[in-house]
Every structure is written in C-alpha cells, then in structure tokens.
mmCIF file of C-alpha atoms in Angstrom:
data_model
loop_
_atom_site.group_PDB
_atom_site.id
_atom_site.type_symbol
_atom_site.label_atom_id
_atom_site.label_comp_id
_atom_site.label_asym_id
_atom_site.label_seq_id
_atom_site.Cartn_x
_atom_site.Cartn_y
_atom_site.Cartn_z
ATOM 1 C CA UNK A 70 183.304 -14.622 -10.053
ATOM 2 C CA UNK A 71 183.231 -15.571 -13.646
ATOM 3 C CA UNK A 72 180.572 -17.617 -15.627
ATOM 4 C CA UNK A 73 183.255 -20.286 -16.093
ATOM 5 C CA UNK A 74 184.605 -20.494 -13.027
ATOM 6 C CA UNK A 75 180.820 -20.868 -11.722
ATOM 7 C CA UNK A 76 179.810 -23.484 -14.130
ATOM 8 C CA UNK A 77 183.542 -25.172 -13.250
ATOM 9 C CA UNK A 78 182.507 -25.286 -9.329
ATOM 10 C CA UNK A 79 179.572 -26.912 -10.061
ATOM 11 C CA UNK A 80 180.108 -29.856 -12.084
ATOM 12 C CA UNK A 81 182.844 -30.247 -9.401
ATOM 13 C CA UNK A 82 180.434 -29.814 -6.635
ATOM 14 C CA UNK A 83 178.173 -32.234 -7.925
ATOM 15 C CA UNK A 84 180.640 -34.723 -8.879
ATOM 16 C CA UNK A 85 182.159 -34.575 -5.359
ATOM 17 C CA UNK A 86 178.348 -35.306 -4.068
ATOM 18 C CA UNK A 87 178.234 -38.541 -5.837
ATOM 19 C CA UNK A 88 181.621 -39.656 -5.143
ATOM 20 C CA UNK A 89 180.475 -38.650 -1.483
ATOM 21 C CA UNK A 90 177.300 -40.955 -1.948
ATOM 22 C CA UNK A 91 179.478 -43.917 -3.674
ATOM 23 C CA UNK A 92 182.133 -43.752 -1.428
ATOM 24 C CA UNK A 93 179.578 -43.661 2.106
ATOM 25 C CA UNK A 94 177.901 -46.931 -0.065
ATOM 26 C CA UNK A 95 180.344 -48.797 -0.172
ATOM 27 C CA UNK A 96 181.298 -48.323 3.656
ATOM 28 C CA UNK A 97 178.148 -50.010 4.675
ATOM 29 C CA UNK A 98 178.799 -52.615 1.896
ATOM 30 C CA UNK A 99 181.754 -53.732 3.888
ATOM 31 C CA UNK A 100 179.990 -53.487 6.689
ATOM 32 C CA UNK A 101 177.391 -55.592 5.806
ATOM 33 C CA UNK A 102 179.654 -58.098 4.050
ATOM 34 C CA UNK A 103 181.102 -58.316 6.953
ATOM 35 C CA UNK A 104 178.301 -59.177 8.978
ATOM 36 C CA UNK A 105 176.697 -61.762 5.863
ATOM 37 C CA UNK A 106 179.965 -63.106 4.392
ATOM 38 C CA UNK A 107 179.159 -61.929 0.678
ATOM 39 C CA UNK A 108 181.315 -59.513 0.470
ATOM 40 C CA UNK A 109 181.228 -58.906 -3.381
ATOM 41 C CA UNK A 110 177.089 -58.623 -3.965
ATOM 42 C CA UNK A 111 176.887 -56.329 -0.667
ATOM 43 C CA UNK A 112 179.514 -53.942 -1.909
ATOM 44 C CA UNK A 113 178.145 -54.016 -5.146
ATOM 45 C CA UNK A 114 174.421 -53.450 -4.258
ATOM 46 C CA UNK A 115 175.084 -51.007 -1.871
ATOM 47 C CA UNK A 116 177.735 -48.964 -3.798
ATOM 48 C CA UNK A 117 174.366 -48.874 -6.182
ATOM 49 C CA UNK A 118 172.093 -47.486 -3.665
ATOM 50 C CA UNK A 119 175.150 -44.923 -2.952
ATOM 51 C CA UNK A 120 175.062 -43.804 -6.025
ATOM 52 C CA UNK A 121 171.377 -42.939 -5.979
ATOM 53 C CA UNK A 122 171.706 -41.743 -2.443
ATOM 54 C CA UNK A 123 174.358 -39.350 -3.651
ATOM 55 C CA UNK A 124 171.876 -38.437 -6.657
ATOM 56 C CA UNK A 125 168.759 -37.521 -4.426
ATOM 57 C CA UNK A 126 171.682 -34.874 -2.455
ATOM 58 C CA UNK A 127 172.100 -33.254 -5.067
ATOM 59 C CA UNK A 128 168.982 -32.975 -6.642
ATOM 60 C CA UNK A 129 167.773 -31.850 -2.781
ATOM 61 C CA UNK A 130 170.618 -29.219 -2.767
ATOM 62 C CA UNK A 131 169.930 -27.833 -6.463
ATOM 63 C CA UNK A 132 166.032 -27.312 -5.641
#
C-alpha cells in the first residue's frame, strides 16, 4: 500500500469517526427533544457533545 493511499484512508477514517459521533448526537438530540419539547437547543447541544464524543474516538483509536 502506498504512502498516499495510507495518508488518503486516514483522513477518511477519521472524518467518518466524527461524522459517526455527529450523526449518533444528534439521534439523542431528537430523542431528547422529543421527550422536553425544545427540539432546536437539544439537537444543537447534543450534536455538540457528538462532535466531541466523536473526537475522544479517535484520539482513543490513534493512541
């Protein structure tokens, strides 16, 4: 495997972990808007925290 195709996999691979982590965010963000009726501040805050949850993956991974 080339140098370039190794360096290509893994800005893909971590951009697929954060979209993983946004996208699994903003799944409980509907479900919690659900539940609390602020639908717009839940997805937001938890489409945050997705974000971060899909940074500490890949930092665990790449360690």
């Amino acid at each position: 495997m080339s140098t370039k195709r190794r360096k290509k996999n893994k800005v893909n691979n971590k951009r697929n972990i954060y979209l993983l982590g946004i996208g699994m965010g903003i799944l409980v963000g509907l479900l919690f808007g659900m539940a609390s009726g602020n639908w717009t501040l839940s997805i937001l805050i938890c489409g945050i925290l997705g974000y971060g949850m899909g940074f500490a993956i890949e930092r665990t991974i790449r360690e």
